[in-house]
Short mmCIF file of C-alpha atoms in Angstrom, two decimals:
data_model
loop_
_atom_site.label_atom_id
_atom_site.label_comp_id
_atom_site.label_asym_id
_atom_site.label_seq_id
_atom_site.Cartn_x
_atom_site.Cartn_y
_atom_site.Cartn_z
CA MET N 1 0.00 0.00 0.00
CA ALA N 2 1.34 3.47 -0.92
CA LYS N 3 2.36 5.72 1.95
CA GLY N 4 -0.09 8.41 0.83
CA GLU N 5 -3.03 5.99 0.86
CA GLN N 6 -1.99 4.65 4.27
CA ALA N 7 -1.81 8.20 5.62
CA ARG N 8 -5.34 8.97 4.38
CA ILE N 9 -6.69 5.81 6.04
CA GLU N 10 -5.01 6.64 9.33
CA ALA N 11 -6.34 10.21 9.20
CA ALA N 12 -9.88 8.97 8.52
CA PHE N 13 -9.60 6.56 11.46
CA ALA N 14 -8.36 9.38 13.71
CA ARG N 15 -11.38 11.51 12.77
CA GLY N 16 -13.71 8.62 13.48
CA ASP N 17 -14.88 8.43 9.87
CA VAL N 18 -13.93 4.73 9.58
CA GLY N 19 -13.61 1.85 11.98
CA ILE N 20 -10.78 -0.61 12.55
CA ASP N 21 -11.96 -2.63 9.56
CA GLY N 22 -11.80 0.43 7.32
CA ALA N 23 -15.58 0.58 6.83
CA SER N 24 -17.42 3.86 7.17
CA THR N 25 -18.84 4.54 10.62
CA GLU N 26 -21.55 6.85 9.24
CA GLU N 27 -24.99 5.27 9.00
CA VAL N 28 -26.31 5.27 5.43
CA LYS N 29 -29.63 7.16 5.19
CA ASP N 30 -32.15 6.98 2.40
CA GLU N 31 -33.19 10.10 0.47
CA ALA N 32 -36.38 10.61 2.47
CA GLU N 33 -34.47 10.66 5.77
CA ILE N 34 -31.97 13.12 4.33
CA GLU N 35 -34.74 15.47 3.16
CA GLN N 36 -36.49 15.24 6.54
CA GLY N 37 -33.22 16.09 8.24
CA LYS N 38 -32.75 19.14 6.05
CA ALA N 39 -36.31 20.33 6.68
CA ARG N 40 -35.95 19.82 10.44
CA GLU N 41 -32.67 21.73 10.44
CA GLN N 42 -34.34 24.67 8.67
CA LEU N 43 -37.22 24.57 11.14
CA LEU N 44 -34.95 24.58 14.19
CA ARG N 45 -32.83 27.37 12.76
CA GLY N 46 -35.96 29.44 12.18
CA ARG N 47 -35.18 30.01 8.52
CA ALA N 48 -38.45 28.90 7.00
CA TYR N 49 -41.10 28.09 9.59
CA LEU N 50 -42.47 31.59 10.19
CA GLY N 51 -42.66 32.23 6.45
CA ARG N 52 -44.56 28.98 5.97
CA GLU N 53 -46.98 29.94 8.73
CA PHE N 54 -47.53 33.29 7.00
CA LEU N 55 -48.27 31.73 3.60
CA THR N 56 -50.59 29.16 5.21
CA TRP N 57 -52.43 31.85 7.19
CA LEU N 58 -52.70 34.00 4.06
CA LEU N 59 -54.17 31.09 2.08
CA TRP N 60 -56.83 30.63 4.74
CA ARG N 61 -57.60 34.34 4.97
CA SER N 62 -57.66 34.90 1.21
CA GLU N 63 -60.33 32.33 0.39
CA SER N 64 -63.17 34.75 1.20
CA GLY N 65 -61.87 37.31 -1.30
CA ASP N 66 -62.31 40.10 1.24
CA PRO N 67 -59.68 42.83 1.75
CA LEU N 68 -57.12 41.66 4.28
CA VAL N 69 -55.63 44.97 5.37
CA GLU N 70 -55.97 48.67 4.53
CA HIS N 71 -53.07 50.52 2.90
CA ASP N 72 -53.12 54.12 1.65
CA GLY N 73 -56.89 54.25 1.79
CA ALA N 74 -57.55 51.04 -0.14
CA GLY N 75 -57.85 47.39 0.83
CA ILE N 76 -55.32 44.74 -0.16
CA THR N 77 -56.72 41.43 -1.40
CA ALA N 78 -54.81 38.27 -2.23
CA LEU N 79 -55.70 35.25 -4.35
CA TYR N 80 -53.64 32.07 -4.70
CA LEU N 81 -53.18 30.97 -8.31
CA GLY N 82 -52.07 27.81 -10.06
CA LYS N 83 -49.27 26.02 -8.26
CA VAL N 84 -48.72 25.71 -4.52
CA VAL N 85 -45.94 23.78 -2.76
CA LEU N 86 -46.40 22.36 0.75
CA ARG N 87 -43.60 21.13 2.99
CA GLY N 88 -43.29 19.55 6.43
CA VAL N 89 -40.65 18.09 8.73
CA ALA N 90 -42.13 14.70 9.62
CA GLY N 91 -44.51 12.01 8.43
CA ASP N 92 -44.73 9.85 5.34
CA VAL N 93 -45.00 12.89 3.03
CA THR N 94 -42.69 15.88 3.55
CA GLU N 95 -43.42 17.71 0.29
CA LEU N 96 -46.49 18.04 -1.90
CA SER N 97 -47.07 20.08 -5.03
CA ALA N 98 -50.56 20.88 -6.34
CA ARG N 99 -51.34 22.45 -9.71
CA GLY N 100 -54.54 23.82 -11.18
CA THR N 101 -56.54 27.04 -11.24
CA LEU N 102 -58.10 26.48 -7.81
CA ALA N 103 -55.65 23.86 -6.55
CA PRO N 104 -54.50 25.94 -3.53
CA TYR N 105 -58.07 25.97 -2.16
CA SER N 106 -58.79 22.32 -2.92
CA GLU N 107 -59.86 19.74 -0.36
CA ASN N 108 -56.65 17.76 -0.94
CA VAL N 109 -54.49 20.76 -0.06
CA ARG N 110 -56.55 21.57 3.04
CA HIS N 111 -56.33 17.98 4.25
CA SER N 112 -52.57 17.98 3.67
CA LEU N 113 -52.30 21.12 5.77
CA ASP N 114 -54.36 19.44 8.46
CA ARG N 115 -51.83 16.59 8.51
CA GLY N 116 -48.99 18.97 9.31
CA LEU N 117 -47.69 20.38 6.05
CA LEU N 118 -47.38 24.15 5.55
CA VAL N 119 -47.33 26.32 2.43
CA SER N 120 -43.72 26.76 1.32
CA GLN N 121 -44.14 28.44 -2.07
CA ALA N 122 -47.12 29.88 -3.91
CA ARG N 123 -48.22 31.96 -6.88
CA LEU N 124 -50.33 34.95 -5.82
CA ARG N 125 -52.36 37.79 -7.27
CA ILE N 126 -52.30 40.85 -5.02
CA SER N 127 -54.78 43.63 -5.75
CA HIS N 128 -54.72 47.17 -4.40
CA GLY N 129 -57.14 49.71 -5.77
CA GLU N 130 -57.19 49.29 -9.56
CA ARG N 131 -53.75 47.68 -9.71
CA GLU N 132 -53.11 43.94 -9.83
CA PHE N 133 -49.77 42.23 -9.34
CA GLU N 134 -48.85 38.58 -9.80
CA LEU N 135 -45.87 37.06 -8.05
CA THR N 136 -44.37 33.89 -6.64
CA LEU N 137 -43.50 34.02 -2.94
CA ASP N 138 -41.01 31.65 -1.30
CA ALA N 139 -41.39 31.11 2.45
CA GLU N 140 -37.72 30.85 3.39
CA PHE N 141 -36.87 34.51 2.91
CA LEU N 142 -40.22 35.74 1.50
CA ASP N 143 -38.45 36.44 -1.77
CA ILE N 144 -40.57 37.87 -4.58
CA ARG N 145 -39.99 35.86 -7.75
CA ALA N 146 -41.32 36.07 -11.30
CA ALA N 147 -43.42 39.15 -10.64
CA LYS N 148 -45.89 40.41 -13.24
CA LEU N 149 -46.53 44.15 -12.93
CA PRO N 150 -49.63 46.08 -14.04
CA ALA N 151 -49.66 47.53 -17.55
CA LEU N 152 -47.49 50.62 -17.87
CA MET N 153 -49.21 53.97 -18.45
CA THR N 154 -46.22 55.84 -19.91
CA GLU N 155 -44.80 55.52 -23.43
CA GLU N 156 -41.32 57.06 -23.13
CA GLU N 157 -38.60 54.52 -22.38
CA ASP N 158 -37.07 56.51 -19.51
CA ASP N 159 -40.49 57.09 -17.99
CA GLN N 160 -41.31 53.39 -18.32
CA LEU N 161 -38.19 52.48 -16.37
CA SER N 162 -39.17 54.86 -13.57
CA GLU N 163 -42.71 53.49 -13.57
CA ARG N 164 -41.47 49.89 -13.36
CA LEU N 165 -39.29 50.80 -10.39
CA GLU N 166 -42.23 52.53 -8.74
CA LEU N 167 -44.50 49.51 -9.29
CA THR N 168 -41.83 47.12 -8.02
CA GLU N 169 -41.46 49.20 -4.87
CA GLN N 170 -45.24 49.29 -4.44
CA LEU N 171 -45.46 45.51 -4.73
CA SER N 172 -42.79 45.12 -2.06
CA THR N 173 -44.70 47.55 0.16
CA LEU N 174 -47.95 45.58 -0.27
CA VAL N 175 -46.24 42.31 0.65
CA ASP N 176 -44.71 44.00 3.70
CA ALA N 177 -48.17 45.23 4.74
CA LEU N 178 -49.54 41.68 4.59
CA VAL N 179 -46.56 40.30 6.52
CA ASN N 180 -46.87 43.00 9.19
CA ASP N 181 -50.57 42.24 9.55
CA PHE N 182 -49.73 38.57 10.07
CA LEU N 183 -47.06 39.41 12.65
CA VAL N 184 -49.62 41.38 14.67
CA VAL N 185 -51.90 38.34 14.63
CA ARG N 186 -49.09 35.85 15.27
CA GLY N 187 -47.82 37.80 18.28
CA GLY N 188 -51.27 38.37 19.77
CA LYS N 189 -53.05 36.46 22.50
CA ALA N 190 -55.75 35.31 20.07
CA TRP N 191 -53.35 33.25 17.91
CA SER N 192 -53.62 30.03 19.91
CA LYS N 193 -57.10 30.68 21.31
CA SER N 194 -59.05 31.52 18.15
CA VAL N 195 -56.91 31.83 15.01
CA VAL N 196 -55.35 28.36 15.07
CA PRO N 197 -58.70 26.63 15.90
CA ALA N 198 -60.33 28.56 13.03
CA MET N 199 -57.60 27.49 10.63
CA LYS N 200 -57.86 23.86 11.77
CA ALA N 201 -61.64 23.92 11.30
CA TRP N 202 -61.14 25.28 7.77
CA MET N 203 -58.58 22.57 6.99
CA LYS N 204 -61.07 19.93 8.11
CA GLY N 205 -63.86 21.52 6.05
CA GLU N 206 -66.04 22.21 9.07
CA GLU N 207 -68.83 24.79 8.75
CA LYS N 208 -67.90 26.37 12.06
CA GLY N 209 -64.70 27.58 10.45
CA SER N 210 -66.45 30.73 9.18
CA ASP N 211 -67.74 31.56 12.66
CA LEU N 212 -64.29 31.05 14.12
CA LEU N 213 -62.86 33.25 11.37
CA SER N 214 -65.17 36.08 12.44
CA LYS N 215 -64.04 35.69 16.04
CA ALA N 216 -60.41 35.61 14.93
CA ALA N 217 -60.92 38.81 12.92
CA ARG N 218 -62.38 40.59 15.93
CA ALA N 219 -59.50 39.36 18.08
CA LYS N 220 -57.05 40.59 15.44
CA GLY N 221 -58.57 44.05 15.69
CA ARG N 222 -58.06 44.07 19.44
CA ASP N 223 -54.44 42.93 19.05
CA ALA N 224 -53.79 45.59 16.42
CA ARG N 225 -55.16 48.32 18.68
CA ALA N 226 -53.03 47.01 21.55
CA ALA N 227 -49.93 47.01 19.32
CA ARG N 228 -50.55 50.63 18.30
CA GLY N 229 -51.07 51.60 21.93
#
């Protein structure tokens, strides 16, 4: 055996990477276990979980089509479109992707959420006044991807660039307004008492979900007033 190869074996043994017989000491994991480990690591490090809660809460709140929050004198509405990706950290299924015009609001998606998955990525239409934006939101850093802006009103190239920048900034502001609204709810006393039960009822398709939603909305108002005070 070459001296270089012998040195590598001895170094691996010293690190604990191999045993006396030269076999690897690391347990071989299948792909599912590896993916679960990655998801759990992200959860524990807080990189993705809050964003997933936000996108799941927004899906639930958006189904009614009502304005979710007021901004600059007009309500902001959100609608989930096309594809939605769900992820979890345990169970037989740790990722699910659903496609279709109303797939995000389907019974299959709601039941998957009830079993512990959360929305990880989604395509949204956000409306504010007469303007409509389409975008893909990723839960990990709430990155805006593949955004579609409203039609431009100006014709000059320089003016169009300025208008695009203005619309991009407005879209970011609208997303921030929705996130801030969620954070008020998430940090309030009503989150565990009324919001989570209302969401769980909706996931299960129970009729009382709408009543619980009304109670959650009233509780959100109280939390928002307390936050401002």
